[in-house]
CSV table of C-alpha atoms and ligand atoms in Angstrom, one decimal:
chain,number,residue,atom,x,y,z
A,1,MET,CA,11.4,-19.8,-4.7
A,2,LYS,CA,11.4,-20.7,-8.9
A,3,THR,CA,9.6,-18.1,-10.8
A,4,ASP,CA,7.6,-19.0,-14.1
A,5,ALA,CA,8.4,-15.6,-16.0
A,6,ILE,CA,8.1,-15.4,-19.8
A,7,LYS,CA,11.3,-15.4,-21.4
A,8,LYS,CA,12.8,-12.1,-21.6
A,9,PRO,CA,13.4,-10.8,-25.4
A,10,LYS,CA,16.8,-9.3,-26.1
A,11,LYS,CA,16.0,-6.0,-27.7
A,12,PRO,CA,15.9,-2.0,-27.1
A,13,ARG,CA,12.8,-0.4,-25.4
A,14,THR,CA,10.2,0.8,-27.9
A,15,THR,CA,7.2,2.5,-26.1
A,16,ARG,CA,4.9,3.1,-30.0
A,17,ARG,CA,2.1,0.8,-28.9
A,18,SER,CA,1.8,2.3,-25.5
A,19,THR,CA,2.1,5.8,-26.8
A,20,ALA,CA,-0.7,5.2,-28.9
A,21,ALA,CA,-2.9,3.6,-26.1
A,22,PHE,CA,-2.0,6.6,-23.5
A,23,GLN,CA,-3.1,8.9,-26.7
A,24,GLN,CA,-6.5,7.2,-26.9
A,25,ALA,CA,-6.9,6.9,-22.8
A,26,SER,CA,-6.4,10.5,-22.9
A,27,LYS,CA,-9.4,11.1,-24.3
A,28,LEU,CA,-11.4,9.0,-22.8
A,29,PHE,CA,-10.0,9.6,-18.5
A,30,PRO,CA,-8.6,12.3,-17.2
A,31,GLY,CA,-5.0,12.1,-17.3
A,32,GLY,CA,-5.3,9.0,-19.2
A,33,VAL,CA,-5.7,7.0,-16.0
A,34,ASN,CA,-8.8,5.6,-14.0
A,35,SER,CA,-6.1,6.8,-11.0
A,36,PRO,CA,-3.6,9.5,-10.4
A,37,VAL,CA,-1.0,7.7,-9.2
A,38,ARG,CA,-0.7,5.6,-12.2
A,39,SER,CA,0.3,8.9,-14.4
A,40,TRP,CA,4.1,9.7,-14.3
A,41,LYS,CA,3.3,13.5,-13.6
A,42,SER,CA,6.2,13.4,-11.0
A,43,VAL,CA,8.8,11.6,-13.0
A,44,GLY,CA,7.7,12.7,-16.3
A,45,GLY,CA,7.1,10.6,-19.6
A,46,GLU,CA,3.9,8.6,-20.3
A,47,PRO,CA,3.2,5.5,-18.6
A,48,PHE,CA,3.3,2.1,-20.4
A,49,PHE,CA,0.2,0.1,-20.9
A,50,VAL,CA,0.4,-3.3,-19.5
A,51,MET,CA,-0.5,-6.5,-21.7
A,52,GLU,CA,-0.1,-9.2,-18.9
A,53,ALA,CA,1.7,-9.9,-16.1
A,54,LYS,CA,3.1,-13.4,-14.7
A,55,GLY,CA,5.8,-14.2,-11.6
A,56,ALA,CA,7.7,-10.8,-10.3
A,57,GLU,CA,7.2,-9.1,-14.2
A,58,LEU,CA,5.0,-7.1,-16.2
A,59,ILE,CA,4.9,-6.8,-20.0
A,60,ASP,CA,3.9,-3.9,-22.0
A,61,LEU,CA,2.3,-3.5,-25.2
A,62,ASP,CA,5.4,-3.3,-26.9
A,63,GLY,CA,6.9,-6.3,-25.6
A,64,ASN,CA,9.1,-4.9,-22.7
A,65,HIS,CA,9.8,-7.0,-19.6
A,66,TYR,CA,9.6,-4.9,-16.2
A,67,VAL,CA,10.5,-6.6,-12.7
A,68,ASP,CA,7.5,-5.1,-11.2
A,69,PHE,CA,8.2,-3.3,-7.8
A,70,ILE,CA,4.8,-1.9,-7.4
A,71,GLY,CA,2.6,-5.2,-7.7
A,72,SER,CA,-0.3,-3.1,-8.3
A,73,TRP,CA,0.7,-0.9,-5.1
A,74,GLY,CA,0.7,-3.7,-2.6
A,75,PRO,CA,-1.6,-6.6,-3.5
A,76,MET,CA,0.5,-9.1,-5.9
A,77,ILE,CA,2.8,-10.4,-2.6
A,78,LEU,CA,2.7,-13.9,-4.3
A,79,GLY,CA,3.8,-12.0,-7.5
A,80,HIS,CA,1.4,-11.8,-10.7
A,81,CYS,CA,-1.0,-15.4,-11.8
A,82,PRO,CA,-0.1,-17.2,-8.5
A,83,SER,CA,-2.1,-20.6,-9.9
A,84,LYS,CA,-3.9,-21.5,-7.0
A,85,VAL,CA,-5.6,-17.7,-6.7
A,86,VAL,CA,-6.0,-17.7,-10.5
A,87,ALA,CA,-7.8,-21.7,-10.2
A,88,ALA,CA,-9.8,-20.2,-7.1
A,89,VAL,CA,-11.5,-17.5,-9.1
A,90,ARG,CA,-12.1,-20.1,-12.4
A,91,LYS,CA,-13.8,-22.2,-10.2
A,92,GLN,CA,-16.2,-19.7,-8.6
A,93,ALA,CA,-16.6,-17.3,-11.6
A,94,LEU,CA,-18.3,-20.7,-12.8
A,95,LYS,CA,-20.8,-20.5,-10.0
A,96,GLY,CA,-21.5,-17.0,-10.3
A,97,SER,CA,-19.9,-13.6,-9.7
A,98,SER,CA,-22.5,-11.8,-7.6
A,99,PHE,CA,-25.6,-12.7,-5.7
A,100,GLY,CA,-26.4,-9.8,-3.5
A,101,ALA,CA,-27.3,-12.6,-1.0
A,102,PRO,CA,-24.7,-14.1,1.6
A,103,THR,CA,-22.6,-16.9,1.5
A,104,GLU,CA,-20.3,-19.0,3.4
A,105,LEU,CA,-17.1,-18.0,1.3
A,106,GLU,CA,-17.5,-14.5,3.2
A,107,SER,CA,-17.5,-16.5,6.5
A,108,ARG,CA,-14.7,-18.9,5.7
A,109,LEU,CA,-12.2,-15.6,4.6
A,110,ALA,CA,-13.5,-13.9,7.6
A,111,LEU,CA,-12.5,-16.7,10.1
A,112,LYS,CA,-9.5,-17.0,8.0
A,113,VAL,CA,-8.9,-12.9,8.5
A,114,GLN,CA,-9.6,-13.0,12.4
A,115,SER,CA,-7.2,-16.1,12.7
A,116,PHE,CA,-4.4,-13.5,11.7
A,117,PHE,CA,-5.9,-10.3,13.1
A,118,PRO,CA,-7.4,-11.6,16.1
A,119,SER,CA,-8.4,-7.8,17.1
A,120,MET,CA,-11.1,-8.0,14.5
A,121,GLU,CA,-13.9,-9.9,16.3
A,122,LYS,CA,-16.4,-8.8,14.1
A,123,MET,CA,-15.6,-7.2,10.5
A,124,ARG,CA,-17.7,-6.0,7.4
A,125,PHE,CA,-16.4,-6.7,4.1
A,126,VAL,CA,-16.5,-3.7,1.4
A,127,SER,CA,-14.8,-3.2,-2.2
A,128,SER,CA,-11.6,-0.5,-1.6
A,129,GLY,CA,-9.6,0.8,1.0
A,130,THR,CA,-11.3,3.9,0.6
A,131,GLU,CA,-14.5,2.8,1.5
A,132,ALA,CA,-13.2,0.7,4.6
A,133,CYS,CA,-11.5,3.8,6.0
A,134,MET,CA,-14.6,6.0,5.0
A,135,HIS,CA,-17.1,3.5,7.1
A,136,VAL,CA,-14.5,3.2,9.8
A,137,LEU,CA,-14.7,6.4,10.8
A,138,ARG,CA,-18.5,6.5,10.4
A,139,VAL,CA,-18.6,3.6,12.9
A,140,ALA,CA,-15.6,5.4,15.1
A,141,ARG,CA,-17.8,8.5,15.4
A,142,GLY,CA,-21.4,6.7,15.8
A,143,PHE,CA,-20.0,4.8,18.8
A,144,THR,CA,-18.7,7.6,20.7
A,145,GLY,CA,-20.9,10.2,20.1
A,146,ARG,CA,-17.7,12.3,18.9
A,147,GLU,CA,-17.1,14.2,15.7
A,148,LYS,CA,-13.0,15.1,15.3
A,149,ILE,CA,-10.7,12.4,14.1
A,150,LEU,CA,-7.1,12.7,14.3
A,151,LYS,CA,-4.8,11.8,11.1
A,152,PHE,CA,-1.1,12.2,10.7
A,153,ASP,CA,0.8,14.1,8.3
A,154,GLY,CA,1.5,12.0,5.2
A,155,CYS,CA,-0.9,8.8,6.1
A,156,TYR,CA,-3.5,8.1,3.0
A,157,HIS,CA,-6.6,6.7,4.5
A,158,GLY,CA,-8.1,6.5,0.7
A,159,ALA,CA,-9.9,9.2,-0.8
A,160,SER,CA,-13.4,10.6,0.9
A,161,ASP,CA,-13.6,13.7,2.4
A,162,PRO,CA,-12.7,13.7,5.8
A,163,VAL,CA,-9.6,12.4,5.1
A,164,LEU,CA,-8.1,14.3,2.4
A,165,VAL,CA,-6.6,16.9,4.6
A,166,LYS,CA,-3.4,19.0,4.4
A,167,ALA,CA,-1.5,18.5,7.1
A,168,GLY,CA,0.6,21.4,8.7
A,169,SER,CA,4.1,21.5,8.6
A,170,GLY,CA,5.5,20.5,12.2
A,171,VAL,CA,2.3,22.4,13.7
A,172,ALA,CA,-0.9,20.3,14.4
A,173,THR,CA,-3.2,22.4,12.7
A,174,LEU,CA,-7.1,22.2,11.9
A,175,GLY,CA,-7.5,20.7,8.6
A,176,LEU,CA,-8.0,22.4,5.6
A,177,PRO,CA,-9.1,20.3,2.5
A,178,ASP,CA,-6.6,18.8,0.0
A,179,SER,CA,-8.6,18.6,-2.8
A,180,ALA,CA,-11.2,21.1,-4.5
A,181,GLY,CA,-14.5,19.9,-4.1
A,182,VAL,CA,-14.2,19.0,0.0
A,183,PRO,CA,-16.6,20.9,2.1
A,184,ALA,CA,-14.3,23.2,4.7
A,185,ALA,CA,-16.9,21.3,7.0
A,186,SER,CA,-15.9,18.0,6.2
A,187,ALA,CA,-12.1,18.7,6.7
A,188,SER,CA,-12.5,20.8,9.9
A,189,ASN,CA,-13.2,17.6,11.9
A,190,THR,CA,-9.7,16.2,10.8
A,191,LEU,CA,-6.8,17.3,13.3
A,192,THR,CA,-3.5,16.6,12.1
A,193,ALA,CA,-0.1,15.3,13.3
A,194,GLU,CA,3.3,14.4,12.6
A,195,PHE,CA,4.2,10.9,12.3
A,196,ASN,CA,6.6,9.6,14.9
A,197,ASN,CA,5.8,12.8,16.8
A,198,LEU,CA,4.2,11.3,20.1
A,199,GLU,CA,4.0,14.9,22.0
A,200,GLN,CA,2.2,16.7,19.6
A,201,ALA,CA,-0.2,13.8,18.9
A,202,ARG,CA,-0.7,13.7,23.2
A,203,ALA,CA,-1.5,17.2,23.2
A,204,ILE,CA,-4.1,17.3,20.8
A,205,LEU,CA,-5.6,14.0,22.1
A,206,SER,CA,-5.6,15.7,26.0
A,207,SER,CA,-7.3,18.8,24.5
A,208,ASN,CA,-9.9,17.7,21.9
A,209,GLU,CA,-12.7,15.6,21.9
A,210,ILE,CA,-11.3,12.9,19.7
A,211,ALA,CA,-13.3,10.1,18.4
A,212,ALA,CA,-11.1,8.0,16.4
A,213,VAL,CA,-6.7,8.3,15.9
A,214,ILE,CA,-6.0,6.8,12.7
A,215,LEU,CA,-3.0,5.7,11.3
A,216,GLU,CA,-0.7,3.6,9.1
A,217,PRO,CA,1.0,2.1,11.5
A,218,VAL,CA,4.0,1.8,9.0
A,219,VAL,CA,3.8,4.7,6.4
A,220,GLY,CA,3.6,3.5,3.1
A,221,ASN,CA,2.1,6.8,1.6
A,222,ALA,CA,4.7,9.3,2.1
A,223,GLY,CA,7.4,6.7,1.1
A,224,ALA,CA,8.0,3.8,3.7
A,225,ILE,CA,8.4,5.3,7.2
A,226,ALA,CA,8.5,3.1,10.2
A,227,PRO,CA,7.4,3.9,13.7
A,228,LYS,CA,10.2,4.9,16.0
A,229,PRO,CA,10.1,2.7,19.3
A,230,GLY,CA,7.6,3.5,21.8
A,231,PHE,CA,5.6,5.6,19.0
A,232,LEU,CA,2.7,3.2,18.6
A,233,GLU,CA,2.8,2.0,22.1
A,234,GLY,CA,2.7,5.7,23.5
A,235,LEU,CA,-0.1,6.4,20.9
A,236,ALA,CA,-2.4,3.4,22.0
A,237,ALA,CA,-1.6,4.8,25.6
A,238,ALA,CA,-2.9,8.8,24.9
A,239,ALA,CA,-6.0,7.6,22.6
A,240,LYS,CA,-7.3,5.0,25.5
A,241,ALA,CA,-6.8,7.9,28.1
A,242,ALA,CA,-8.3,10.5,26.1
A,243,GLY,CA,-11.6,7.8,25.4
A,244,ALA,CA,-10.5,7.8,21.6
A,245,LEU,CA,-10.4,4.8,19.6
A,246,LEU,CA,-7.1,3.8,17.8
A,247,ILE,CA,-7.6,2.6,14.2
A,248,PHE,CA,-4.7,0.7,12.5
A,249,ASP,CA,-5.3,1.3,8.6
A,250,GLU,CA,-3.6,-1.8,7.5
A,251,VAL,CA,-4.5,-1.5,3.9
A,252,MET,CA,-1.0,-1.6,2.9
A,253,THR,CA,0.5,-3.4,5.9
A,254,GLY,CA,-1.9,-6.1,6.3
A,255,PHE,CA,-0.6,-9.3,5.3
A,256,ARG,CA,2.5,-7.8,4.2
A,257,LEU,CA,4.7,-7.1,7.4
A,258,SER,CA,3.7,-10.5,9.1
A,259,ARG,CA,0.4,-12.3,8.8
A,260,GLY,CA,-1.3,-10.5,11.2
A,261,GLY,CA,0.4,-7.2,9.8
A,262,ALA,CA,1.8,-4.1,11.6
A,263,GLN,CA,-0.3,-4.9,15.1
A,264,GLU,CA,1.3,-8.6,14.9
A,265,LYS,CA,4.7,-7.1,14.4
A,266,TYR,CA,4.4,-4.4,17.1
A,267,GLY,CA,2.5,-6.1,19.2
A,268,ILE,CA,-0.4,-3.4,19.3
A,269,LYS,CA,-4.3,-4.2,19.7
A,270,PRO,CA,-6.1,-1.6,18.0
A,271,ASP,CA,-9.8,-1.0,18.4
A,272,LEU,CA,-10.6,-1.0,15.0
A,273,THR,CA,-8.4,-1.9,11.5
A,274,THR,CA,-9.4,-1.5,8.2
A,275,LEU,CA,-7.8,-3.7,5.6
A,276,GLY,CA,-7.5,-4.3,1.5
A,277,LYS,CA,-5.0,-4.8,-1.0
A,278,ILE,CA,-3.5,-8.4,0.1
A,279,LEU,CA,-6.8,-9.3,1.2
A,280,GLY,CA,-8.5,-9.4,-2.2
A,281,GLY,CA,-5.5,-11.2,-4.1
A,282,GLY,CA,-5.8,-8.5,-6.4
A,283,LEU,CA,-9.5,-8.5,-6.8
A,284,PRO,CA,-11.2,-5.7,-5.3
A,285,CYS,CA,-11.9,-6.3,-1.8
A,286,ALA,CA,-11.5,-4.6,1.7
A,287,ALA,CA,-12.7,-5.1,5.2
A,288,TYR,CA,-13.1,-2.9,8.4
A,289,GLY,CA,-13.8,-4.5,11.8
A,290,GLY,CA,-12.6,-4.8,15.4
A,291,ARG,CA,-14.3,-5.1,18.8
A,292,ALA,CA,-17.6,-6.7,18.6
A,293,GLU,CA,-19.2,-3.7,20.8
A,294,ILE,CA,-18.2,-1.3,18.5
A,295,MET,CA,-19.1,-3.5,15.2
A,296,ASP,CA,-22.5,-3.8,16.6
A,297,LYS,CA,-23.4,-0.2,16.4
A,298,ILE,CA,-23.3,-1.2,12.3
A,299,ALA,CA,-27.0,-1.5,10.6
A,300,PRO,CA,-29.0,-3.9,10.9
A,301,LEU,CA,-28.1,-4.3,14.4
A,302,GLY,CA,-27.3,-0.7,15.1
A,303,PRO,CA,-27.9,3.1,14.1
A,304,VAL,CA,-24.8,3.4,11.9
A,305,TYR,CA,-25.4,3.0,8.2
A,306,GLN,CA,-23.0,1.4,5.9
A,307,ALA,CA,-24.0,-0.7,2.7
A,308,GLY,CA,-22.3,-2.0,-0.8
A,309,THR,CA,-23.7,-4.1,-3.5
A,310,LEU,CA,-20.7,-5.8,-4.1
A,311,SER,CA,-19.6,-6.0,-0.6
A,312,GLY,CA,-18.5,-9.8,0.1
A,313,ASN,CA,-18.2,-10.1,-4.1
A,314,PRO,CA,-17.4,-14.3,-4.5
A,315,LEU,CA,-15.0,-13.4,-6.7
A,316,ALA,CA,-13.0,-11.2,-4.4
A,317,MET,CA,-13.4,-13.8,-1.4
A,318,ALA,CA,-12.2,-16.9,-3.5
A,319,ALA,CA,-9.4,-15.2,-4.5
A,320,GLY,CA,-8.8,-13.9,-0.9
A,321,LEU,CA,-9.1,-17.1,0.5
A,322,ALA,CA,-6.5,-18.7,-1.7
A,323,THR,CA,-4.2,-15.8,-1.4
A,324,LEU,CA,-4.2,-15.6,2.7
A,325,GLU,CA,-3.9,-19.6,2.3
A,326,ALA,CA,-0.7,-19.3,0.7
A,327,LEU,CA,0.4,-16.6,3.1
A,328,ASN,CA,-0.2,-19.6,5.7
A,329,GLU,CA,2.2,-21.8,4.0
A,330,LYS,CA,5.5,-22.5,6.2
A,331,GLY,CA,8.5,-20.3,5.6
A,332,PHE,CA,6.5,-17.8,3.6
A,333,TYR,CA,7.5,-14.9,5.8
A,334,ALA,CA,10.9,-16.0,6.3
A,335,SER,CA,11.7,-16.3,2.6
A,336,LEU,CA,10.0,-12.7,1.6
A,337,GLU,CA,12.4,-11.5,4.3
A,338,LYS,CA,15.3,-13.3,2.6
A,339,ILE,CA,14.5,-11.7,-0.7
A,340,SER,CA,13.9,-8.2,0.7
A,341,ALA,CA,16.8,-8.0,2.7
A,342,GLU,CA,19.2,-9.1,-0.4
A,343,ILE,CA,17.2,-6.7,-2.3
A,344,GLU,CA,18.2,-3.6,0.2
A,345,ALA,CA,21.7,-5.0,0.2
A,346,LEU,CA,22.4,-5.0,-3.2
A,347,ILE,CA,21.0,-1.4,-3.9
A,348,ARG,CA,23.1,0.1,-0.7
A,349,ALA,CA,26.4,-1.8,-2.5
A,350,GLU,CA,25.5,-0.4,-5.8
A,351,ALA,CA,25.1,3.2,-4.6
A,352,LYS,CA,28.4,2.8,-2.5
A,353,SER,CA,30.4,1.8,-5.2
A,354,ALA,CA,28.7,4.4,-7.3
A,355,GLY,CA,29.4,7.3,-4.6
A,356,TRP,CA,25.9,7.8,-3.5
A,357,ALA,CA,25.9,6.3,-0.2
A,358,ASP,CA,25.8,9.6,1.6
A,359,ARG,CA,23.0,11.1,-0.4
A,360,ILE,CA,20.4,8.4,-0.4
A,361,CYS,CA,18.1,7.1,2.6
A,362,LEU,CA,17.0,3.7,2.1
A,363,ASN,CA,13.9,2.7,4.5
A,364,ARG,CA,12.8,-0.8,4.5
A,365,THR,CA,10.2,-2.7,6.8
A,366,GLY,CA,9.9,-6.1,5.9
A,367,SER,CA,8.7,-6.1,1.8
A,368,MET,CA,8.0,-2.6,1.8
A,369,PHE,CA,10.8,-0.1,1.0
A,370,THR,CA,11.3,3.6,-0.2
A,371,LEU,CA,14.8,4.7,-1.7
A,372,PHE,CA,15.0,8.5,-0.6
A,373,PHE,CA,17.2,10.7,-2.7
A,374,CYS,CA,18.4,12.5,0.6
A,375,ALA,CA,20.6,12.1,3.3
A,376,GLY,CA,18.0,11.1,5.8
A,377,PRO,CA,17.0,10.1,8.5
A,378,VAL,CA,13.4,10.2,6.9
A,379,ASN,CA,10.9,9.6,10.2
A,380,SER,CA,8.2,11.9,9.1
A,381,TYR,CA,6.4,13.6,5.6
A,382,THR,CA,8.3,16.5,6.8
A,383,ASP,CA,11.8,14.7,6.5
A,384,ALA,CA,10.5,13.0,3.2
A,385,LYS,CA,9.9,16.4,1.5
A,386,LEU,CA,13.7,17.0,1.9
A,387,ALA,CA,14.4,14.3,-0.5
A,388,ASP,CA,15.3,15.3,-4.2
A,389,ALA,CA,12.2,14.0,-6.2
A,390,LYS,CA,13.9,15.3,-9.6
A,391,ILE,CA,16.9,12.8,-9.1
A,392,TYR,CA,14.2,10.1,-8.0
A,393,ALA,CA,12.6,10.9,-11.5
A,394,ARG,CA,16.1,10.5,-13.5
A,395,PHE,CA,16.8,7.3,-11.3
A,396,PHE,CA,13.3,5.7,-11.8
A,397,ARG,CA,13.5,6.4,-15.9
A,398,ALA,CA,17.1,5.0,-16.0
A,399,LEU,CA,15.8,1.9,-13.9
A,400,LEU,CA,12.8,1.5,-16.5
A,401,GLU,CA,15.7,1.5,-19.5
A,402,GLY,CA,16.9,-1.6,-17.4
A,403,GLY,CA,13.8,-2.9,-17.2
A,404,VAL,CA,12.9,-2.0,-13.4
A,405,TYR,CA,9.7,-0.4,-12.5
A,406,PHE,CA,9.7,1.2,-9.4
A,407,PRO,CA,6.9,3.4,-8.2
A,408,PRO,CA,6.9,6.7,-10.2
A,409,SER,CA,6.9,8.9,-7.5
A,410,GLN,CA,9.4,9.6,-4.8
A,411,TYR,CA,6.7,9.5,-2.1
A,412,GLU,CA,5.5,6.0,-2.4
A,413,ALA,CA,6.7,2.2,-1.3
A,414,ALA,CA,8.1,-0.3,-3.7
A,415,PHE,CA,6.6,-3.3,-3.0
A,416,ILE,CA,8.6,-6.7,-2.9
A,417,ASN,CA,7.5,-10.1,-3.7
A,418,VAL,CA,7.9,-13.7,-3.2
A,419,LYS,CA,8.7,-14.1,-7.0
A,420,MET,CA,11.7,-12.3,-6.9
A,421,ASP,CA,14.1,-15.1,-7.6
A,422,ARG,CA,18.1,-15.2,-8.1
A,423,LYS,CA,17.4,-14.3,-11.7
A,424,ILE,CA,15.2,-11.2,-10.9
A,425,ILE,CA,17.3,-10.1,-8.5
A,426,LYS,CA,20.6,-10.5,-10.9
A,427,ARG,CA,18.4,-8.1,-13.3
A,428,VAL,CA,17.8,-5.7,-10.6
A,429,ARG,CA,21.3,-5.7,-9.2
A,430,GLN,CA,22.3,-4.9,-13.2
A,431,ALA,CA,19.5,-1.9,-13.7
A,432,VAL,CA,20.3,-0.5,-10.4
A,433,ALA,CA,24.1,-0.2,-11.3
A,434,ALA,CA,23.5,1.3,-14.5
A,435,ALA,CA,20.9,3.9,-13.1
A,436,PHE,CA,23.4,5.1,-10.4
A,437,ALA,CA,25.8,5.4,-13.3
A,438,THR,CA,23.5,7.1,-15.4
A,439,LEU,CA,22.9,9.7,-12.6
A,440,ASN,CA,26.5,9.8,-12.6
A,441,ALA,CA,27.2,10.5,-16.3
A,442,GLU,CA,24.4,13.4,-16.6
B,1,PLP,N1,-5.4,3.1,3.5
B,1,PLP,C1,-3.8,3.1,2.9
B,1,PLP,C2,-2.8,3.0,3.6
B,1,PLP,C3,-3.6,2.6,1.5
B,1,PLP,O1,-2.2,2.7,1.0
B,1,PLP,C4,-4.6,3.0,0.4
B,1,PLP,C5,-4.5,3.0,-1.1
B,1,PLP,O2,-3.2,3.1,-1.3
B,1,PLP,C6,-6.0,3.1,0.6
B,1,PLP,C7,-6.3,3.5,2.4
B,1,PLP,C8,-7.4,3.4,0.0
B,1,PLP,O3,-7.4,2.0,-0.7
B,1,PLP,P1,-8.0,1.9,-2.0
B,1,PLP,O4,-7.1,2.1,-3.2
B,1,PLP,O5,-8.3,0.4,-2.2
B,1,PLP,O6,-9.3,2.6,-2.1
């Protein structure tokens, strides 16, 4: 696919303007950022400030270009500024940006979502993945009349109280809050198990009254970790036998692993699903939905309350519709997979020629991947924690000098987009080779 990337000027990387912007922001926002993962705490240094983005690239305030492997943490699967999405948002903005009353756009997007995710018989649009996960758990509790939930170590389901829970390593534990300010009482109804440990999940399900099991079907928030064969199927069966609802948090995997997300890829039908990120094509939008009999418990039909001033926002609906239409184009996922496989192959090849093949574990599922600095395998958060985050930090900084922006954390997935064409891939190869050389030289 052709990229409309802005021409890269040949000059060494400078950071004067970003540094000034970060100093100012640090006086205004805690840590200088409006979401913690944007700070570079775990890799060192200060974040660059973005001026603009186009195709596969970000350009910072100092004019440095970076191949962007974050894509706003997932949404930008089409690359930045896809012309049809920009046009759709522009057109809608001229008609109004928020009404607090229903529009047909909401139903049009919902029908499109449903055609990709048939398990979502009814849904609600909200503005963030955090909201979607928070509300889906309330609905699950309201429907089952149970209070406990089961989540997996290393899975992130937004920043609401019940899911900000640290999991015990290896052993299922009663939840302890992961963050100051979370009442012990809200966390105490959250049980945790290790991802890919079916026996542990089964044991918890059979000895507790669990309202819902929630998981990232392919984990992205502990680095990319795929489910072992049989894990999702076994979990679905165990949840059903225990009368617990199965919730797939597809905020990250939805529309990314395939049109119909992980549930389509692995052939599992969850009771409830959360979506976000790509759904809004870069605008704030998320959704939760599932079986109609469960969703009909929500106000005004039922007793479970949920609301949002900007839910179903027309600009986000327009961006989402244009994005989902682009995903529907013939060959979209095949070309994304081809690009992703090429990027995996080049990283493996450069690691091998630099003598690092035995010291890395590259996990990739479709267009999300993580390069762990450990021998692996990485099948759980416990495994991921064995990776050497200090080496990753050095690798991250070396890549940056080569004009490639990887996640500023060893435990976050990198995202590939369809604008990563031959030229971009060539630049990535050079930067990866140079980064391994830097590790060897240090
Ligand atoms: N669920 C998953 C799987 C996520 O990756 C995220 C965000 O990264 C969320 C929920 C929360 O979404 P948001 O950041 O839009 O609140």
